[in-house]
Amino acid sequence: MRVAVCSKGVPIEMAVDVVNNADGDISYTGTDFYINEFDSYALETALNLKQRYDAETIAISLGPLRSQEVLYFALAKGIDKAIRIDGQTVRPEMIVSGLLPVLKEVDPGLVLVGVQSEDWMGAEVGIYLAQALNMSRAYAVTEITELNESDIRVRKEIGAGKTAEVALKLPAVLCIQSGIHPLQYISKGRLRKARSLPINLGGSVDPKDVRDKIPGMTSYDIVGVAEPSREGQAEMITGERPEKAKKLIEIINQIA
Amino acid sequence: MQSFVYIEADEEEVDPTSLQIASRIKKIPVEIRGPLKGICIGKNLEGKESQFSGLLDEIFIIEVNKGNESNTEVISNVLLDIIGNHGPCILFLGFTHQGMELAPAVGWRLEIPVVTACTDFEWTTDTAYCKRSMLGGKVIASISVMMNEGAIISVQKGAWKDDVDSAAVGGEVLTTKMGWKESWAAEKSEVISISKEKFEEDEDITKAEILVSAGRGLGDPDNLPIIKELAESLGGMISCSRPVVDLGWLPASRQVGISGKTVAPVIYLALGISGQSNHVAGMNASGTIIAVNKDPSSPIFNIARYGIVDDLLEFVPELINQLKNQKSA
């Protein structure tokens, strides 16, 4: 079984400078990238499958050279091979268009992605991939209960505190929910060692080409980015700590 | 042009997001949105249409066999069939577990734009403008969407909660019951079983009047006792955001948010919670939200009524001490 795990680099939150580009996309400047936390659970799942089923594991990331750190992190964790696709976009259909040729070549039995990304906060990529690759899919997977050559059984959240056990035909795309496995710590030494391992380049994403290929999907644009309105912002309780606590107790007493 | 709302419902209830979406879209002039129709897919849906009378022009009710009501492959097939046969349509649905899967699945197959997790929406011409959160709520992106060839818009849970006007509900709604079609059947997936989380009565955070909720800012599970002590002092219950559950510090029964419980206590005290939209969607109907966070730019302060910038590990013990003194006085 070959398992591909898509690992996105997201900006280190506090340092980010978000730039809305003329092409209706967003880029980040002045920031390093770390692995999207949701994808790190997909990575743990891939490693678990490697351990349980001797799966061959391949991490794939679309991002600029600076985001390569995500793949070194994956290699340090024990992923067998890493591929980076060059490009910078937050648009899910663009990301998928970049991932598709590589995934078709890798031809995995399972594709794992996190349920969403910390920056875009959508949940599109895994589902788009399943549609484009004509694979079965499950969203918000919390457990893999069974795996054989043709089928996989998973437990997934379906909302309102309910879960469903679902049988899927392989190949399949699983959108892995956070918390599925504990995140394993990686030492700096292991990460340093991983930086000497090769990262394969899997082409690049060309936004114009994507717009030509799937004009319907791309007929939207990000036209602006701004900080949230402060209109409804909280009334701030200020002062020394004891004073703030006193004021808060008064407010709670008044309401309760 | 026609507008459709995917109505999420089970045997017990209709997801309130569906009602909120229908109410909001109804307010858009009919010349722009076209007829407003609903699609409800599930089991034992008898009577669910009455909740949409006065809001929808027509509702399609599709009863499916056991298991299929939660099979998103089947639901996608039904939506594709109906939407695909009505010319260019706009499909609105909630950014729920189902909606997160259905919006991109249907959008990709119809080759129309998909905009997820919208919090605001304006539609006056062939172009609509959506707003959505990014980067944990620290940035709001504005998006223009071409609507003339169809589009899918998913709506963040609770974002349009103020749009429901109960006075507008009433009258008849044309109900079209559709029989099962073999072309809707799943080819790649099968739902084997569905389980509902069971928990003790004293863990039911949806019934609490005061919730003391901890986030990642707690830092370490060893700090949980002060949160529990504060909850006890205030006569409330303890709850949390998703990372606290993922890290194994508290059980899932305590989790608030899209993948946890939806709560509406009189007071929601958010401690060390950043205010990501996934969490906010589960608690923004609370009476009074009070946030304590050491990051003054934390998005939680945008939705809280009162805010305190402080380290919760320093502030909470002070609060507990003063509450003790108040009781003993």
XYZ file of C-alpha atoms in Angstrom:
585
model
C 0.000 0.000 0.000
C 1.309 3.408 -0.997
C 0.086 6.334 1.101
C 0.407 9.953 -0.043
C 0.026 12.615 2.608
C -0.569 16.219 1.599
C 1.184 18.600 3.968
C 0.643 22.318 3.654
C 3.014 24.979 4.899
C 1.148 27.747 6.711
C 2.607 31.033 7.885
C 3.805 31.461 11.429
C 0.777 33.375 12.569
C 2.224 36.321 14.448
C 4.688 37.290 11.712
C 2.360 37.088 8.740
C 1.868 39.862 6.257
C -1.039 38.998 3.961
C -0.915 40.434 0.471
C -3.904 40.385 -1.863
C -2.502 39.958 -5.369
C -3.806 41.352 -8.642
C -4.619 37.799 -9.768
C -7.281 37.357 -7.069
C -5.063 35.290 -4.800
C -3.159 35.844 -1.568
C 0.508 35.543 -0.767
C 2.416 35.878 2.478
C 5.534 37.922 2.946
C 8.021 38.182 5.779
C 7.185 34.844 7.296
C 8.470 31.327 7.630
C 6.173 28.360 7.261
C 5.386 25.438 9.507
C 3.212 22.403 8.911
C -0.527 23.026 8.998
C -1.539 21.484 12.322
C -4.428 19.552 10.764
C -2.044 18.024 8.196
C 0.315 17.000 10.977
C -2.427 14.615 12.149
C -2.632 13.237 8.586
C 1.141 12.750 8.780
C 0.820 10.833 12.056
C -1.844 8.667 10.418
C 0.483 7.903 7.491
C 3.216 6.907 9.945
C 0.760 4.730 11.837
C -0.151 2.962 8.562
C 3.543 2.513 7.829
C 3.940 0.825 11.199
C 0.774 -1.298 11.036
C 0.692 -2.222 7.356
C 4.227 -1.558 6.153
C 2.877 1.205 3.928
C 5.197 3.211 1.704
C 4.709 6.867 2.654
C 5.164 9.958 0.502
C 4.656 13.546 1.700
C 3.642 16.124 -0.901
C 3.546 19.860 -0.361
C 2.711 22.779 -2.613
C 4.492 25.949 -1.617
C 7.461 28.239 -2.104
C 10.994 27.120 -1.313
C 10.625 28.568 2.203
C 7.870 26.047 2.941
C 10.244 23.130 2.289
C 10.739 22.961 6.056
C 7.367 21.165 6.197
C 8.798 18.307 4.148
C 11.996 18.073 6.210
C 9.713 17.801 9.234
C 7.836 14.943 7.515
C 11.097 13.158 6.653
C 12.347 13.607 10.217
C 9.165 11.953 11.433
C 9.858 8.911 9.270
C 8.080 9.596 5.972
C 9.906 7.750 3.165
C 9.917 10.344 0.402
C 9.081 14.035 -0.051
C 7.924 15.989 -3.100
C 7.493 19.756 -3.311
C 5.423 21.472 -5.985
C 6.485 25.049 -6.497
C 3.903 27.805 -6.104
C 2.117 30.004 -3.625
C -1.650 30.108 -3.471
C -4.388 29.838 -0.880
C -7.040 28.969 -3.472
C -8.104 25.336 -2.952
C -8.750 24.546 -6.634
C -5.291 25.913 -7.521
C -3.684 23.758 -4.828
C -5.533 20.708 -6.119
C -4.501 21.437 -9.720
C -0.883 21.505 -8.562
C -1.204 18.289 -6.551
C -3.070 16.309 -9.223
C -0.270 15.497 -11.712
C 2.022 14.391 -8.898
C -0.656 12.260 -7.251
C -1.504 10.634 -10.580
C 2.134 9.706 -11.010
C 2.546 8.484 -7.427
C -0.660 6.438 -7.823
C -1.391 5.955 -4.118
C -3.950 3.598 -2.599
C -4.680 6.210 0.052
C -4.400 9.980 0.039
C -4.436 11.642 3.460
C -5.053 15.337 4.118
C -5.990 17.347 7.213
C -9.628 18.434 7.532
C -8.716 22.038 6.822
C -5.824 24.476 6.748
C -5.036 26.942 9.483
C -4.762 29.820 7.031
C -7.643 29.395 4.527
C -9.855 27.543 7.027
C -11.916 25.861 4.335
C -12.256 22.122 3.885
C -12.129 21.781 0.132
C -8.803 20.220 -0.880
C -9.396 16.602 0.162
C -12.859 16.490 -1.362
C -11.737 18.142 -4.612
C -8.921 15.583 -4.833
C -11.362 12.693 -4.373
C -13.568 14.053 -7.164
C -10.694 14.781 -9.528
C -9.031 11.399 -8.948
C -12.367 9.543 -8.943
C -11.599 8.093 -5.508
C -13.920 7.385 -2.608
C -13.708 9.792 0.313
C -14.396 10.308 3.980
C -14.309 13.614 5.830
C -13.371 14.098 9.507
C -11.925 10.618 9.989
C -11.209 9.837 13.628
C -10.140 6.193 13.293
C -9.068 3.670 10.675
C -10.626 0.433 11.851
C -9.758 -1.934 9.008
C -7.637 -1.934 5.855
C -7.175 -4.581 3.188
C -6.175 -4.566 -0.464
C -9.530 -3.413 -1.803
C -11.389 -1.728 1.078
C -10.936 0.447 4.121
C -13.218 0.974 7.101
C -13.094 4.254 8.978
C -14.956 6.030 11.730
C -15.803 9.627 10.958
C -17.542 12.482 12.700
C -20.885 13.444 11.162
C -21.785 16.275 13.544
C -24.111 16.672 16.525
C -21.926 14.317 18.583
C -22.501 11.450 16.141
C -19.983 9.272 14.350
C -20.457 6.871 11.455
C -18.504 3.759 10.576
C -18.063 3.803 6.816
C -16.682 1.215 4.396
C -14.901 2.704 1.388
C -13.556 1.141 -1.767
C -9.877 1.822 -2.424
C -8.310 4.045 -3.612
C -9.634 6.628 -1.209
C -9.016 10.118 0.098
C -9.291 10.494 3.870
C -9.618 13.926 5.447
C -8.118 13.275 8.867
C -9.649 14.938 11.911
C -7.308 16.451 14.489
C -6.656 14.279 17.526
C -6.724 10.938 15.645
C -3.260 10.089 17.019
C -1.074 11.968 19.486
C 1.497 14.188 17.746
C 4.997 12.771 18.222
C 7.790 15.112 19.235
C 10.750 15.418 16.861
C 14.157 16.335 18.251
C 16.170 19.162 16.691
C 18.926 16.657 15.925
C 16.581 14.476 13.891
C 15.265 17.495 12.042
C 18.834 18.643 11.315
C 19.662 15.196 9.951
C 16.524 15.194 7.771
C 17.668 18.424 6.103
C 20.359 16.463 4.327
C 17.751 14.199 2.699
C 16.585 14.911 -0.862
C 13.334 16.693 -1.669
C 12.044 15.951 -5.152
C 10.561 18.776 -7.205
C 7.152 17.896 -8.655
C 6.639 20.778 -11.073
C 4.852 24.020 -10.368
C 1.353 25.421 -10.394
C 0.515 27.990 -13.068
C -2.611 29.998 -12.089
C -3.319 31.034 -15.688
C -3.210 27.437 -16.848
C -5.602 26.407 -14.040
C -8.025 29.207 -14.943
C -8.004 28.012 -18.563
C -8.575 24.372 -17.605
C -11.354 24.861 -15.039
C -12.848 28.285 -15.805
C -16.056 27.605 -13.885
C -14.300 26.600 -10.667
C -12.051 29.643 -10.788
C -14.709 32.270 -11.452
C -14.216 33.978 -8.115
C -11.527 36.324 -6.849
C -10.170 37.365 -3.510
C -10.593 41.111 -3.831
C -9.458 42.293 -0.428
C -8.038 41.352 2.929
C -8.517 43.341 6.109
C -8.394 43.038 9.846
C -11.796 42.202 11.363
C -14.024 45.139 12.139
C -13.540 46.448 15.667
C -17.162 47.626 15.685
C -18.420 44.907 17.954
C -15.239 44.641 19.967
C -15.344 43.819 23.634
C -15.456 46.465 26.309
C -11.999 45.996 27.775
C -11.633 45.746 31.532
C -8.370 47.417 32.401
C -6.288 48.200 35.478
C -4.101 46.183 37.827
C -4.916 42.482 38.101
C -6.883 42.721 41.422
C -8.859 45.637 40.027
C -9.707 43.714 36.841
C -10.815 40.686 38.878
C -13.000 42.884 41.092
C -14.683 44.520 38.089
C -15.257 41.128 36.461
C -16.906 39.729 39.600
C -19.206 42.765 39.710
C -20.213 42.147 36.069
C -20.804 38.421 36.687
C -22.879 39.166 39.806
C -24.946 41.666 37.869
C -25.673 39.214 35.030
C -26.122 36.071 37.111
C -31.557 31.668 -11.982
C -32.841 29.721 -9.009
C -31.592 29.506 -5.443
C -31.547 26.298 -3.448
C -30.950 25.733 0.243
C -29.759 22.306 1.329
C -31.762 21.635 4.483
C -29.925 19.449 6.951
C -32.368 17.504 9.050
C -32.593 14.257 10.930
C -35.587 12.520 12.469
C -35.449 14.848 15.469
C -34.752 18.315 14.123
C -33.775 20.683 11.353
C -30.312 22.225 11.661
C -30.937 25.893 12.588
C -28.311 27.016 10.051
C -30.619 25.894 7.222
C -33.418 28.081 8.576
C -31.040 31.019 8.998
C -29.822 30.671 5.408
C -33.367 30.488 3.996
C -34.344 33.586 5.998
C -31.342 35.580 4.776
C -31.680 34.611 1.109
C -35.432 35.272 1.155
C -34.599 38.959 1.811
C -32.684 39.216 -1.486
C -34.989 40.536 -4.246
C -36.578 37.717 -6.239
C -35.367 39.302 -9.510
C -31.827 38.498 -8.383
C -32.127 35.218 -6.494
C -34.995 33.717 -8.507
C -37.338 31.202 -6.858
C -36.045 29.994 -3.499
C -36.267 26.231 -3.049
C -35.182 23.740 -0.432
C -33.815 20.211 -0.673
C -34.172 17.967 2.350
C -32.735 14.448 2.269
C -33.104 11.969 5.094
C -35.323 9.577 6.992
C -38.685 10.215 8.635
C -38.838 13.827 7.474
C -42.609 14.120 7.910
C -43.614 17.678 8.848
C -40.148 19.216 8.482
C -41.377 21.337 5.540
C -43.706 23.327 7.805
C -40.723 25.097 9.369
C -39.976 26.663 5.986
C -43.463 27.838 5.078
C -43.332 31.455 3.982
C -39.606 31.204 3.364
C -39.350 28.762 0.484
C -41.307 28.624 -2.760
C -40.883 24.861 -2.981
C -39.282 22.116 -0.965
C -38.064 18.793 -2.330
C -38.312 16.008 0.211
C -36.299 12.886 -0.484
C -36.726 9.959 1.893
C -33.842 7.499 1.710
C -33.114 4.096 3.211
C -31.357 3.659 6.549
C -27.664 4.554 6.326
C -28.089 6.675 3.214
C -29.258 9.682 5.243
C -25.644 10.032 6.395
C -23.966 8.841 3.222
C -22.519 11.976 1.653
C -21.887 10.151 -1.635
C -25.651 9.555 -1.920
C -26.519 13.092 -0.810
C -24.058 14.546 -3.356
C -25.677 12.448 -6.089
C -29.153 13.704 -5.175
C -28.036 17.339 -5.030
C -26.241 17.014 -8.365
C -29.302 15.511 -9.970
C -31.681 18.220 -8.765
C -29.356 21.217 -9.126
C -27.944 19.975 -12.434
C -31.440 19.719 -13.911
C -32.566 23.234 -13.001
C -30.157 25.292 -15.118
C -27.750 27.711 -13.429
C -28.473 27.558 -9.700
C -26.967 28.835 -6.511
C -26.762 26.251 -3.754
C -26.515 27.531 -0.193
C -25.665 25.211 2.660
C -24.226 25.312 6.163
C -20.493 24.967 6.852
C -21.298 21.897 8.935
C -19.686 18.447 8.823
C -21.968 17.547 5.910
C -21.658 20.925 4.238
C -17.861 20.837 4.385
C -17.957 17.665 2.310
C -20.939 18.395 0.071
C -20.024 21.906 -1.135
C -16.717 20.951 -2.792
C -18.023 17.546 -3.947
C -20.966 19.064 -5.810
C -19.071 22.179 -6.925
C -16.243 20.213 -8.524
C -18.645 18.004 -10.466
C -20.749 20.935 -11.667
C -17.591 22.968 -12.355
C -18.913 26.036 -10.583
C -17.214 28.254 -7.987
C -17.370 27.213 -4.350
C -16.943 29.698 -1.525
C -16.912 28.153 1.935
C -17.491 29.406 5.479
C -19.040 32.739 4.475
C -19.900 35.068 7.300
C -21.339 37.870 5.211
C -22.969 37.935 1.792
C -24.187 40.625 -0.587
C -25.836 39.803 -3.902
C -27.079 42.653 -6.026
C -25.990 41.852 -9.604
C -24.371 38.956 -11.494
C -21.602 39.210 -8.925
C -21.967 38.457 -5.235
C -19.556 39.496 -2.491
C -18.723 37.163 0.379
C -16.638 37.656 3.471
C -14.874 34.837 5.280
C -12.348 34.490 8.093
C -8.755 33.459 7.566
C -5.788 32.794 9.832
C -7.852 31.989 12.891
C -10.030 35.063 12.461
C -7.170 37.555 12.332
C -7.904 38.407 8.704
C -11.170 38.799 6.808
C -11.023 38.049 3.087
C -13.507 39.650 0.683
C -14.383 37.493 -2.298
C -16.256 38.353 -5.484
C -18.104 35.447 -7.087
C -19.580 35.282 -10.569
C -23.112 33.969 -10.030
C -24.475 33.763 -13.589
C -23.266 30.198 -14.266
C -24.146 28.952 -10.788
C -22.198 28.819 -7.528
C -22.074 27.098 -4.164
C -21.930 29.163 -1.024
C -21.491 27.559 2.377
C -22.313 29.629 5.428
C -20.460 29.621 8.732
C -22.649 28.205 11.511
C -24.364 30.949 13.500
C -23.120 33.765 11.228
C -26.653 34.574 10.030
C -28.485 33.727 13.242
C -29.995 37.217 13.536
C -31.713 36.878 10.164
C -34.470 34.556 11.343
C -37.752 36.429 11.514
C -40.348 34.122 13.043
C -43.120 36.562 11.978
C -42.227 35.897 8.331
C -42.894 32.174 8.714
C -46.389 31.017 7.791
C -48.611 29.810 4.988
C -48.153 26.913 2.656
C -45.016 25.687 0.970
C -45.216 23.609 -2.190
C -43.865 20.203 -1.187
C -42.515 17.838 -3.824
C -41.778 14.347 -2.583
C -39.290 12.550 -4.793
C -39.013 8.771 -4.928
C -35.692 6.935 -4.766
C -33.680 6.734 -7.990
C -31.117 4.002 -8.541
C -28.779 6.572 -10.102
C -28.381 8.118 -6.624
C -26.996 4.913 -5.091
C -23.491 4.928 -3.650
C -20.861 3.032 -5.624
C -17.821 3.637 -3.465
C -19.043 3.876 0.115
C -21.417 2.303 2.597
C -22.431 3.555 6.016
C -22.178 0.544 8.335
C -23.386 2.083 11.580
C -24.043 5.378 13.318
C -23.286 5.986 16.984
C -24.179 8.863 19.219
C -21.823 9.906 21.946
C -23.155 9.005 25.385
C -22.304 10.997 28.467
C -23.426 11.425 32.037
C -26.036 14.067 32.882
C -23.454 16.052 34.874
C -21.355 16.352 31.706
C -24.094 17.953 29.608
C -22.571 21.376 28.971
C -25.548 22.436 26.837
C -27.612 22.786 30.023
C -25.139 24.924 31.986
C -26.008 28.552 32.776
C -22.343 29.436 33.266
C -19.574 27.832 31.234
C -15.929 28.289 32.124
C -14.181 27.296 28.944
C -10.481 26.588 28.542
C -8.415 26.836 25.371
C -4.891 26.057 24.305
C -3.752 29.028 26.438
C -4.113 26.695 29.414
C -0.644 25.503 28.414
C -0.580 22.279 30.365
C -3.130 19.808 31.751
C -1.617 20.371 35.206
C -3.303 23.784 35.110
C -6.799 22.299 34.790
C -7.516 22.356 38.560
C -7.714 26.165 38.612
C -10.262 26.128 35.782
C -12.310 23.503 37.631
C -12.088 25.475 40.861
C -13.259 28.642 39.112
C -16.170 26.789 37.497
C -17.188 25.449 40.923
C -16.868 28.894 42.531
C -19.177 30.369 39.895
C -21.627 27.466 40.007
C -20.874 26.643 36.396
C -19.452 23.816 34.321
C -16.161 23.400 32.566
C -15.939 23.262 28.768
C -13.170 23.709 26.223
C -12.077 24.287 22.640
C -11.003 21.517 20.249
C -7.208 21.567 20.885
C -7.800 20.795 24.574
C -9.633 17.611 23.546
C -7.105 16.731 20.837
C -4.330 16.991 23.403
C -6.271 14.627 25.680
C -6.665 17.151 28.506
C -10.492 16.967 28.609
C -13.030 14.524 27.105
C -14.897 15.289 23.872
C -18.126 15.723 25.854
C -16.739 19.090 27.029
C -15.901 20.420 23.581
C -17.648 23.507 22.177
C -17.610 24.281 18.458
C -18.482 22.929 15.023
C -17.167 19.485 15.885
C -18.390 19.688 19.482
C -21.463 21.049 21.221
C -23.431 24.180 20.435
C -24.043 26.026 23.679
C -25.893 29.162 24.734
C -25.253 29.740 28.463
C -26.068 32.974 30.270
C -22.322 33.567 30.755
C -19.531 32.071 28.630
C -16.117 32.723 30.150
C -13.489 32.007 27.473
C -10.066 31.500 29.033
C -7.051 31.292 26.736
C -9.289 30.714 23.705
C -8.202 32.541 20.548
C -11.667 32.676 18.987
C -11.225 30.627 15.796
C -14.441 30.500 13.793
C -14.798 26.738 14.361
C -15.090 27.409 18.092
C -17.110 30.611 17.843
C -19.753 28.844 15.738
C -20.584 26.728 18.789
C -20.866 29.492 21.392
C -21.780 32.780 19.720
C -25.389 32.526 20.886
C -24.258 32.807 24.530
C -25.890 35.568 26.601
C -22.671 37.329 27.642
C -19.248 36.290 26.412
C -16.301 37.286 28.588
C -12.807 36.629 27.245
C -9.472 36.473 29.019
C -6.478 36.218 26.713
C -2.933 37.526 26.904
C -2.918 38.377 23.175
C -4.720 41.731 22.735
C -5.210 41.048 19.013
C -6.945 37.750 19.672
C -10.144 37.437 17.542
C -12.112 36.348 20.627
C -12.238 40.030 21.633
C -14.198 40.782 18.444
C -17.162 38.733 19.605
C -16.886 39.039 23.401
C -18.960 41.568 25.364
C -16.178 42.053 27.917
C -12.463 41.420 27.508
C -9.439 41.206 29.761
C -5.889 41.086 28.463
C -4.004 38.936 30.940
C -2.322 35.601 31.456
C -5.087 33.264 32.571
C -2.687 31.357 34.807
C -2.112 34.553 36.801
C -5.574 36.046 36.493
C -7.725 33.033 37.370
C -6.111 32.424 40.811
C -6.697 36.120 41.620
C -10.328 35.757 40.544
C -10.758 32.619 42.673
C -9.260 34.363 45.725
C -11.583 37.323 45.406
C -14.601 35.029 44.947
C -13.597 33.161 48.124
C -13.259 36.442 50.037
C -16.649 37.557 48.760
C -18.272 34.349 50.013
C -16.637 34.500 53.413
C -17.491 38.197 53.881
